[in-house]
PDB file of C-alpha atoms in Angstrom:
ATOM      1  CA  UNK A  72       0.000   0.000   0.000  1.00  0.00           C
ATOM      2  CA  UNK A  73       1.526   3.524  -0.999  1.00  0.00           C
ATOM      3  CA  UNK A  74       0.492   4.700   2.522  1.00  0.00           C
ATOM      4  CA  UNK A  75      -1.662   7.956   2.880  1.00  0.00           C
ATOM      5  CA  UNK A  76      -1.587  10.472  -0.221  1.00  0.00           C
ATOM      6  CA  UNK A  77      -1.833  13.837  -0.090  1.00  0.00           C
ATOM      7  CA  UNK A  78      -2.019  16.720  -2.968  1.00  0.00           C
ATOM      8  CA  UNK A  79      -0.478  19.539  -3.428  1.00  0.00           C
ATOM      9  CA  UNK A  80       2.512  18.749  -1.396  1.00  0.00           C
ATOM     10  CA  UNK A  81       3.450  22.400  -1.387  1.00  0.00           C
ATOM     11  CA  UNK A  82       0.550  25.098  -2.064  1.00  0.00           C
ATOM     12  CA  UNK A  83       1.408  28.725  -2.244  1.00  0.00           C
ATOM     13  CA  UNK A  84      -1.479  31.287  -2.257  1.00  0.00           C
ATOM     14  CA  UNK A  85      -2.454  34.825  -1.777  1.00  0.00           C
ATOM     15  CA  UNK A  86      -4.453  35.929   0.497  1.00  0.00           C
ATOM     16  CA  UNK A  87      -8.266  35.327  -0.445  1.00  0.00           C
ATOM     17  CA  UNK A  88      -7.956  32.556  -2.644  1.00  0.00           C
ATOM     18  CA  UNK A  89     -10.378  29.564  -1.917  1.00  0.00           C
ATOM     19  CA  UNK A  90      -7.722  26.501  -0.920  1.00  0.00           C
ATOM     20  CA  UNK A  91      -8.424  22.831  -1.762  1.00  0.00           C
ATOM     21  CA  UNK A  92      -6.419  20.274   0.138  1.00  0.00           C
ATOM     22  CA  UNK A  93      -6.860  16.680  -1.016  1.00  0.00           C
ATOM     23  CA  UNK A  94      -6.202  13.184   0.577  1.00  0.00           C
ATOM     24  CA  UNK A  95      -6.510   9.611  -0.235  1.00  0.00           C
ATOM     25  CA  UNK A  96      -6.281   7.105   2.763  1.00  0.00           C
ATOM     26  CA  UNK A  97      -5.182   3.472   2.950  1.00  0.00           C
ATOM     27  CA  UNK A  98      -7.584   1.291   1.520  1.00  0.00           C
ATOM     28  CA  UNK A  99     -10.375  -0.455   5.018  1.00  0.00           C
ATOM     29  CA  UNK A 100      -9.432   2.135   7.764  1.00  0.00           C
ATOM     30  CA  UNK A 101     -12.506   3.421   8.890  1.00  0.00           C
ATOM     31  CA  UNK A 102     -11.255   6.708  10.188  1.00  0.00           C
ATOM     32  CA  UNK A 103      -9.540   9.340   8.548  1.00  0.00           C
ATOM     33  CA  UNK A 104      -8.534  12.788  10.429  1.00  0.00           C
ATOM     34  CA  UNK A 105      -7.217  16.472   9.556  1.00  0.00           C
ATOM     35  CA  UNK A 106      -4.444  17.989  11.563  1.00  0.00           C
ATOM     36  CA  UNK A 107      -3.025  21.281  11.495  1.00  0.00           C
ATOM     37  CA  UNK A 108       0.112  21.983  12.610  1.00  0.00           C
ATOM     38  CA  UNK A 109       1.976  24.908  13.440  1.00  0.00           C
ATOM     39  CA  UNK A 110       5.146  26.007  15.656  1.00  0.00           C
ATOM     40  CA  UNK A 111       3.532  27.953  17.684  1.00  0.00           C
ATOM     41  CA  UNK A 112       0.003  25.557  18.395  1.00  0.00           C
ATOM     42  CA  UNK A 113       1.866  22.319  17.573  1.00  0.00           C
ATOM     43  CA  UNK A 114      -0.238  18.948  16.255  1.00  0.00           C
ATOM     44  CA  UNK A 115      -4.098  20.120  16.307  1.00  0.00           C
ATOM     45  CA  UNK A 116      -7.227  18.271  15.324  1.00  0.00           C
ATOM     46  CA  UNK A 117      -9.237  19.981  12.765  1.00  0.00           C
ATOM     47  CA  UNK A 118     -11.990  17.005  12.523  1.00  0.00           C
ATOM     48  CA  UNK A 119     -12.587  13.339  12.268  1.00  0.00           C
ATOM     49  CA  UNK A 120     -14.433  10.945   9.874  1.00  0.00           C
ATOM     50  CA  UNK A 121     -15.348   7.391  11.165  1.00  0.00           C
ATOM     51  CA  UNK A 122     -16.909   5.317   7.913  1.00  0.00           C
ATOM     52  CA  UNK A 123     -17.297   9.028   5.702  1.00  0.00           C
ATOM     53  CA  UNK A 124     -19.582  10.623   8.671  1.00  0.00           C
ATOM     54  CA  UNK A 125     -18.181  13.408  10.224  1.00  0.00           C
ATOM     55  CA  UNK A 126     -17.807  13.087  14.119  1.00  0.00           C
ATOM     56  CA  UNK A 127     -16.316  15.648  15.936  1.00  0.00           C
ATOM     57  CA  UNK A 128     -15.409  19.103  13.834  1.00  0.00           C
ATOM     58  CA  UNK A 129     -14.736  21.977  16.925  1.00  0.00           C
ATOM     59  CA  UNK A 130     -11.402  21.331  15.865  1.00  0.00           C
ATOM     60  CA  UNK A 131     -12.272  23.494  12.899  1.00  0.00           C
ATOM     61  CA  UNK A 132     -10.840  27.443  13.195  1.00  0.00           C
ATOM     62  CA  UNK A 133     -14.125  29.191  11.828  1.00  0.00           C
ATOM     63  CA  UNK A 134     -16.780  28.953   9.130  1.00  0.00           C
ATOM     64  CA  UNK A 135     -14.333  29.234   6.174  1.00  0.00           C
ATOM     65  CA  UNK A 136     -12.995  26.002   7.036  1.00  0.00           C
ATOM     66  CA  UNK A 137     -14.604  22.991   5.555  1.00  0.00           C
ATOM     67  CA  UNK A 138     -13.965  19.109   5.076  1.00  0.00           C
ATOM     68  CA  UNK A 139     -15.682  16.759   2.876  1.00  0.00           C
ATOM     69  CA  UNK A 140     -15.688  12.466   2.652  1.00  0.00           C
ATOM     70  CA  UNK A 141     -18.033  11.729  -0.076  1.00  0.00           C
ATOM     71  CA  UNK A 142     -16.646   8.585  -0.562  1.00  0.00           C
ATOM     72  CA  UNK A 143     -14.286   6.066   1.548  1.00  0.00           C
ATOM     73  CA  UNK A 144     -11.319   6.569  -0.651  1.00  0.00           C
ATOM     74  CA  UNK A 145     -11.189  10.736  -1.049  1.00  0.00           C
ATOM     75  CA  UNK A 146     -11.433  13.549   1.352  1.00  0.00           C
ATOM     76  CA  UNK A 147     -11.146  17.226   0.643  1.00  0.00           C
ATOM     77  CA  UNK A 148      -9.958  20.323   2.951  1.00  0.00           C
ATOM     78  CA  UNK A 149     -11.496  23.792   2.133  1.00  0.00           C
ATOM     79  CA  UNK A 150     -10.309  26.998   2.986  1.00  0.00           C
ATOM     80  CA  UNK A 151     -11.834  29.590   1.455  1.00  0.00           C
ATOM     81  CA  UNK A 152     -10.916  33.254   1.290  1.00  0.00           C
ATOM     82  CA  UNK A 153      -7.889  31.787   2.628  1.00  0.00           C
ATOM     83  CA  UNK A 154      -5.805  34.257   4.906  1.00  0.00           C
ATOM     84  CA  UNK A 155      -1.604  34.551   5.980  1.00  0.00           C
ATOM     85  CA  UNK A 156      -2.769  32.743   9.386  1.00  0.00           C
ATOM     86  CA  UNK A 157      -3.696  29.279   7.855  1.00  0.00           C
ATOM     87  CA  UNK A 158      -0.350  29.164   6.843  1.00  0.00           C
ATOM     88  CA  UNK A 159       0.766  25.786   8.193  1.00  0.00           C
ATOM     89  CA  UNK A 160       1.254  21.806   7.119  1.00  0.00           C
ATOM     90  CA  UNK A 161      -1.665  20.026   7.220  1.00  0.00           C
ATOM     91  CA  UNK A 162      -1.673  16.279   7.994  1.00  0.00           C
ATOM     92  CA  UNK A 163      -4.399  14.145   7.024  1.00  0.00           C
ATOM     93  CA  UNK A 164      -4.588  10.852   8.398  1.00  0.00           C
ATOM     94  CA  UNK A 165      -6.315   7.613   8.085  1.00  0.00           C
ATOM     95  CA  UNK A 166      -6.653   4.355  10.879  1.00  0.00           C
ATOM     96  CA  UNK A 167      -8.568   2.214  12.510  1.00  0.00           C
ATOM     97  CA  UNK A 168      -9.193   0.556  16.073  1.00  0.00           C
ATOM     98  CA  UNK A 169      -6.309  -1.937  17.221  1.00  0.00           C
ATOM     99  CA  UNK A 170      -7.408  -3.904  20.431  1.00  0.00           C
ATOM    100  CA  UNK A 171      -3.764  -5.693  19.521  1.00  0.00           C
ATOM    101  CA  UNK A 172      -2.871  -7.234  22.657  1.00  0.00           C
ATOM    102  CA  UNK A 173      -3.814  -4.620  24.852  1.00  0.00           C
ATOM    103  CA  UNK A 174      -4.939  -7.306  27.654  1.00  0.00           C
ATOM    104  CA  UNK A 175      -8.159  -5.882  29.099  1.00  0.00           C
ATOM    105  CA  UNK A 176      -8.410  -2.642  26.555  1.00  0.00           C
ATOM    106  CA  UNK A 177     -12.084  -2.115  26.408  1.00  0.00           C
ATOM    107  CA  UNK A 178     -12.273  -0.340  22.624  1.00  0.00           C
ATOM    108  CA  UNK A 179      -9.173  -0.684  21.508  1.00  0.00           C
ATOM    109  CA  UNK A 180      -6.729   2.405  20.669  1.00  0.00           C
ATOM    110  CA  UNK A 181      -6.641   4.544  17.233  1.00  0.00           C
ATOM    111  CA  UNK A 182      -3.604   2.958  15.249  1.00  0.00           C
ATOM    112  CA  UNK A 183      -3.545   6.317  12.732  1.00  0.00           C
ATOM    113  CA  UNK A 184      -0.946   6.660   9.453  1.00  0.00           C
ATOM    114  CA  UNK A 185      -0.315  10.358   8.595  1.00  0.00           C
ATOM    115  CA  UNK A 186       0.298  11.567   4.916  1.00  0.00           C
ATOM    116  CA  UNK A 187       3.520  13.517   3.934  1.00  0.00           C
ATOM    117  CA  UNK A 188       1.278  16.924   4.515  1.00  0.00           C
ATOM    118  CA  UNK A 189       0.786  19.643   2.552  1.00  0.00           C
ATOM    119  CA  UNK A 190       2.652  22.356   3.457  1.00  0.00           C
ATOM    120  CA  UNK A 191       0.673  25.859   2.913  1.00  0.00           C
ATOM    121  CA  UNK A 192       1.888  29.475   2.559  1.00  0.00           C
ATOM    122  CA  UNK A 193      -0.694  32.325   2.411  1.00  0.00           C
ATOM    123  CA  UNK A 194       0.813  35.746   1.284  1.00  0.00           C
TER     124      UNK A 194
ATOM    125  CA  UNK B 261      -2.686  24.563  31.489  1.00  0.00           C
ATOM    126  CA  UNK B 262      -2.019  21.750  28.519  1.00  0.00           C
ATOM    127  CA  UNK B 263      -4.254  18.745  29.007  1.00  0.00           C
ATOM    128  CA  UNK B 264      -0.097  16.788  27.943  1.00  0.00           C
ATOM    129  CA  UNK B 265       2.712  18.618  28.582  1.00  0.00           C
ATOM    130  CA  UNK B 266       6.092  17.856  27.127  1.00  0.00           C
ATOM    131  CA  UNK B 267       9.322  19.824  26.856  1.00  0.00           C
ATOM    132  CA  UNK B 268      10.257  20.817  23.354  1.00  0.00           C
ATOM    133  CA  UNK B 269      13.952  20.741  23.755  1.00  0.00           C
ATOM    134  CA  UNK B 270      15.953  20.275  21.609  1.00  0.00           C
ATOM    135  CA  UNK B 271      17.573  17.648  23.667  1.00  0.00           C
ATOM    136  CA  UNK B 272      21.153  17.365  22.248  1.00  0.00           C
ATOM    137  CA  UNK B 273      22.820  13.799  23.205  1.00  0.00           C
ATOM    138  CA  UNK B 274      25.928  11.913  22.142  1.00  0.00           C
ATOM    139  CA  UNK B 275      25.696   8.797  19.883  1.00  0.00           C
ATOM    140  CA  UNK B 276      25.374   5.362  21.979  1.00  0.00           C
ATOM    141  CA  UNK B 277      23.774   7.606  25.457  1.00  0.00           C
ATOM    142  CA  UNK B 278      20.123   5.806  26.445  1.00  0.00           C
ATOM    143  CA  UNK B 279      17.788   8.794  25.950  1.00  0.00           C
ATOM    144  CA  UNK B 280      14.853  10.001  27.987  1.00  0.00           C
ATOM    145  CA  UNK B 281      11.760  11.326  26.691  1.00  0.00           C
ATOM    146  CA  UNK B 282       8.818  12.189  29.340  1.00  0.00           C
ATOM    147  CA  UNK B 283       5.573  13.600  29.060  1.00  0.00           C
ATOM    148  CA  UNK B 284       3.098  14.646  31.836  1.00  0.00           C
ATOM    149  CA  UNK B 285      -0.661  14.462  31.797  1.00  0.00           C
ATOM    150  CA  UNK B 286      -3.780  15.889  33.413  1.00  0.00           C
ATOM    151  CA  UNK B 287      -6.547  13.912  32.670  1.00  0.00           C
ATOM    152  CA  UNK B 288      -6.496  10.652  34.802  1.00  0.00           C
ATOM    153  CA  UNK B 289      -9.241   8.954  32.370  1.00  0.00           C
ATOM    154  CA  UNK B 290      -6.320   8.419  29.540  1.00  0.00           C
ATOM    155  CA  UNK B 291      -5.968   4.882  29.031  1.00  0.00           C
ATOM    156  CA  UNK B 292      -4.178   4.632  25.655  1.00  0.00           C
ATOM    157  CA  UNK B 293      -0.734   6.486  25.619  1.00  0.00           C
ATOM    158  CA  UNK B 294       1.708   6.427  22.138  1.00  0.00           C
ATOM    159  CA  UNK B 295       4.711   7.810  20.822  1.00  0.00           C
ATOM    160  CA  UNK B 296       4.954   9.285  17.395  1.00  0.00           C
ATOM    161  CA  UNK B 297       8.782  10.392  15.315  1.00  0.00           C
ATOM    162  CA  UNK B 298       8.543  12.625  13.242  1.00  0.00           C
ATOM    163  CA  UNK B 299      11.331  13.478  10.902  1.00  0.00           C
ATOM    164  CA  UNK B 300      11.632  16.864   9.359  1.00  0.00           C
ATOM    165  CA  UNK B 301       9.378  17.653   6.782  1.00  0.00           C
ATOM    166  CA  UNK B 302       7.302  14.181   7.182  1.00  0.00           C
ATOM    167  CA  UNK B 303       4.057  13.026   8.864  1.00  0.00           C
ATOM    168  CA  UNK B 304       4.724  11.589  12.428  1.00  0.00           C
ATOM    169  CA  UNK B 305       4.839   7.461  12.430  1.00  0.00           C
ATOM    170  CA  UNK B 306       3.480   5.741  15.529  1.00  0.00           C
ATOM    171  CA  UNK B 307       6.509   4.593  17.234  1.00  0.00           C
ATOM    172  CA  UNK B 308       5.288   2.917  20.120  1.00  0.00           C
ATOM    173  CA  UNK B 309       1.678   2.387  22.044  1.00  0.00           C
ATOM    174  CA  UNK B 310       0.505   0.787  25.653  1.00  0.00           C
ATOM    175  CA  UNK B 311      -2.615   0.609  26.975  1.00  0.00           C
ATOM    176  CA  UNK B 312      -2.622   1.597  31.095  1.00  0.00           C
ATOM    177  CA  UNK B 313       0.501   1.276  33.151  1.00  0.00           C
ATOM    178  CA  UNK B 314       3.262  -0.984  32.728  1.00  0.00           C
ATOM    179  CA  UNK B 315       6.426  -1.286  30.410  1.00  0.00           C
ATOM    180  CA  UNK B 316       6.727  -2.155  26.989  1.00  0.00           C
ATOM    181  CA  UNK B 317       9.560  -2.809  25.180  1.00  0.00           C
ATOM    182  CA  UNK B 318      10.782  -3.283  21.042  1.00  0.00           C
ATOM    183  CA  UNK B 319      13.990  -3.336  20.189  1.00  0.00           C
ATOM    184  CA  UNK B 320      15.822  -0.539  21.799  1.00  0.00           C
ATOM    185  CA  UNK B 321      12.658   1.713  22.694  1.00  0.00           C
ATOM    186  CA  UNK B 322      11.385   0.949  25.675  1.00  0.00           C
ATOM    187  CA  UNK B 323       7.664   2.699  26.646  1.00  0.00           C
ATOM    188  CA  UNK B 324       6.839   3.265  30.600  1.00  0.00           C
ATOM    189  CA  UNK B 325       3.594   4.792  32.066  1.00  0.00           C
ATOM    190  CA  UNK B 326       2.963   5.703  35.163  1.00  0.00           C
ATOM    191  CA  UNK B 327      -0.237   6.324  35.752  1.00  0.00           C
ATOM    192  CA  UNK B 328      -0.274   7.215  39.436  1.00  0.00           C
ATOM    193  CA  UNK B 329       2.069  10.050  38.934  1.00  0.00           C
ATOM    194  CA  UNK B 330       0.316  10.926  35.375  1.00  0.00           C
ATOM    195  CA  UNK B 331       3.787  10.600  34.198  1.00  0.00           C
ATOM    196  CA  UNK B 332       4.783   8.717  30.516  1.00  0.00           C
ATOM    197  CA  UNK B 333       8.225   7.938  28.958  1.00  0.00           C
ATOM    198  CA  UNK B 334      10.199   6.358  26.256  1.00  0.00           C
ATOM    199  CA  UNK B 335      13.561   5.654  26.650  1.00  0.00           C
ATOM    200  CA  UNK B 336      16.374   5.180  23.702  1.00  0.00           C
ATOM    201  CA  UNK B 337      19.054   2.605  23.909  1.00  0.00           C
ATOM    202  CA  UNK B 338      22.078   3.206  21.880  1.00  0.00           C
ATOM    203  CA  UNK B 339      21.234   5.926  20.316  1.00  0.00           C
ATOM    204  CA  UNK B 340      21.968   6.884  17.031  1.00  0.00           C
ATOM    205  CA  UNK B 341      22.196   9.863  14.414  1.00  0.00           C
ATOM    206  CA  UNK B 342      19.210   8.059  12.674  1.00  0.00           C
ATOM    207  CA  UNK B 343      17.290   8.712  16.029  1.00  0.00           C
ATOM    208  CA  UNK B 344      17.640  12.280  15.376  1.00  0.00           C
ATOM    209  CA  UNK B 345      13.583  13.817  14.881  1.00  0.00           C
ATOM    210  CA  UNK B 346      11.185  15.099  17.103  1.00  0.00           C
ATOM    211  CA  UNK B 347       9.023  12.761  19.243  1.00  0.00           C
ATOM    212  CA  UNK B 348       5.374  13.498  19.736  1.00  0.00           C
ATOM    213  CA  UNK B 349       3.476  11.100  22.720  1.00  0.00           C
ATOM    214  CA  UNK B 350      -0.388  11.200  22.072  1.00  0.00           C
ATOM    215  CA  UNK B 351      -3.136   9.635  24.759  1.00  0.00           C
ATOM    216  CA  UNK B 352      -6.807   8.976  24.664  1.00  0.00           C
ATOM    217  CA  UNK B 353      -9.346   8.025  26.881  1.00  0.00           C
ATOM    218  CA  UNK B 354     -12.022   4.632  26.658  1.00  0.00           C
ATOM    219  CA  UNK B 355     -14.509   6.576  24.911  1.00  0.00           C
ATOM    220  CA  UNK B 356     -13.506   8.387  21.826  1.00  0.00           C
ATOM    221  CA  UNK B 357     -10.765   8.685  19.617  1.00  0.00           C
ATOM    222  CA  UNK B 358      -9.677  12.221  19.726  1.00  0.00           C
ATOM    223  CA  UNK B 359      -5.803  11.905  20.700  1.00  0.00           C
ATOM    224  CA  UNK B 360      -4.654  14.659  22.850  1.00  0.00           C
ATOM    225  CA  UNK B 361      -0.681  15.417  21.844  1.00  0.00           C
ATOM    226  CA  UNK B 362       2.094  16.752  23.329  1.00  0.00           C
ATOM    227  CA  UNK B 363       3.925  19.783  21.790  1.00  0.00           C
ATOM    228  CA  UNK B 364       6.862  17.059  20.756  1.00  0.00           C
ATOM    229  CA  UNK B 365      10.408  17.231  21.519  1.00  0.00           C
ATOM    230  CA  UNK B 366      12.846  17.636  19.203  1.00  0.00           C
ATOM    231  CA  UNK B 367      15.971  15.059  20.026  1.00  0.00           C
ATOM    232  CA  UNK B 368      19.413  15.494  18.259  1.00  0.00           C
ATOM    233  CA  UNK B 369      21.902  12.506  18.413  1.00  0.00           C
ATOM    234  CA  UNK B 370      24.908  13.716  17.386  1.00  0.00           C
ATOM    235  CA  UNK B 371      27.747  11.355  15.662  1.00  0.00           C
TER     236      UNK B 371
END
């Protein structure tokens, strides 16, 4: 498997252009998550899919953030008008629950995979 | 304060010294606890993972938990340059699968 794919690797953009951010996870993980990270604010959740249904998005900065999973094989990050404070790498990642042999682990933990990111540059 | 807090270095140590890596925690209803490297300009890779307290070891990374003192580590035998990236822990509780992570520390190993 060629792991987690992300596009554009690199993405330079002026300030109030709409942003598309594009991942492919490993083919039969269930989950796949956004990440943002920063110096400054380190690794931070943007929002979660479990089986294309988003779960949990207060991870995401404001309205012109959005994230999409029409299908179990694509998911799309929006930013749009973009601004020079997204500028960050953004991780998307894809897993699924590993009981392993975690001896008396009720649900199991999150084994995740992260892409290569895509590292954004707002001017 | 941070729900995980871990000291970003960088932590500068000699080829073949046994490294320490800590993080502390807040939130006594963590139950999973991991380690992600991350090299430079790369996604981080799950390194390591245990599930409560205890030890667990592969290879020459060795994980430790502590959960009465809230207290997680993961300690590097022989170290070498190729150890050199900045190590992330992550935890999560029993009922969801948001991972809280630490700010990572950045570890240099030098030759």
């Amino acid at each position: 498997d060629a792991g987690v794919i992300q596009s554009p690797r690199h993405e330079v953009t002026e300030m109030g252009q709409e942003v598309t951010l594009r991942c492919k996870p490993i083919s039969g993980h269930d989950y796949l998550f956004w990440y943002r990270q920063t110096m400054m604010r380190g690794l931070e959740l943007l929002i979660y899919f479990n089986n294309n249904v988003p779960i949990d998005d207060s991870g995401m900065p404001e309205d012109r953030f959005s994230a999409k999973m029409p299908n179990a094989s694509f998911s799309t990050l929006k930013i749009q008008p973009s601004e020079p404070r997204d500028s960050a790498v953004y991780f998307c990642a894809s897993g699924y629950r590993d009981r392993g042999s975690l001896l008396g682990a009720r649900r199991g933990y999150l084994k995740a995979f992260f892409g290569q990111g895509t590292r954004l540059t707002v001017v | 304060q941070k729900e995980v807090e871990q000291d970003p270095g960088p932590l500068s140590v000699p080829e073949g010294a046994i490294v320490s890596l800590n993080c502390t925690y807040s939130n006594s209803a963590f139950q999973y606890f991991m380690w992600y490297r991350q090299y430079s300009r790369k996604g981080p890779e799950l390194l390591m993972y245990t599930y409560s307290s205890g030890n667990k070891e592969d290879g020459r990374f060795t994980a430790q938990v502590d959960k009465s003192s809230k207290y997680i580590s993961l300690f590097i035998r022989d170290s070498q340059p190729s150890d050199s990236a900045t190590y992330l822990c992550a935890m999560s509780g029993d009922s969801n699968y948001q991972l809280i992570w630490g700010a990572g520390t950045k570890l240099i190993i030098k030759p």
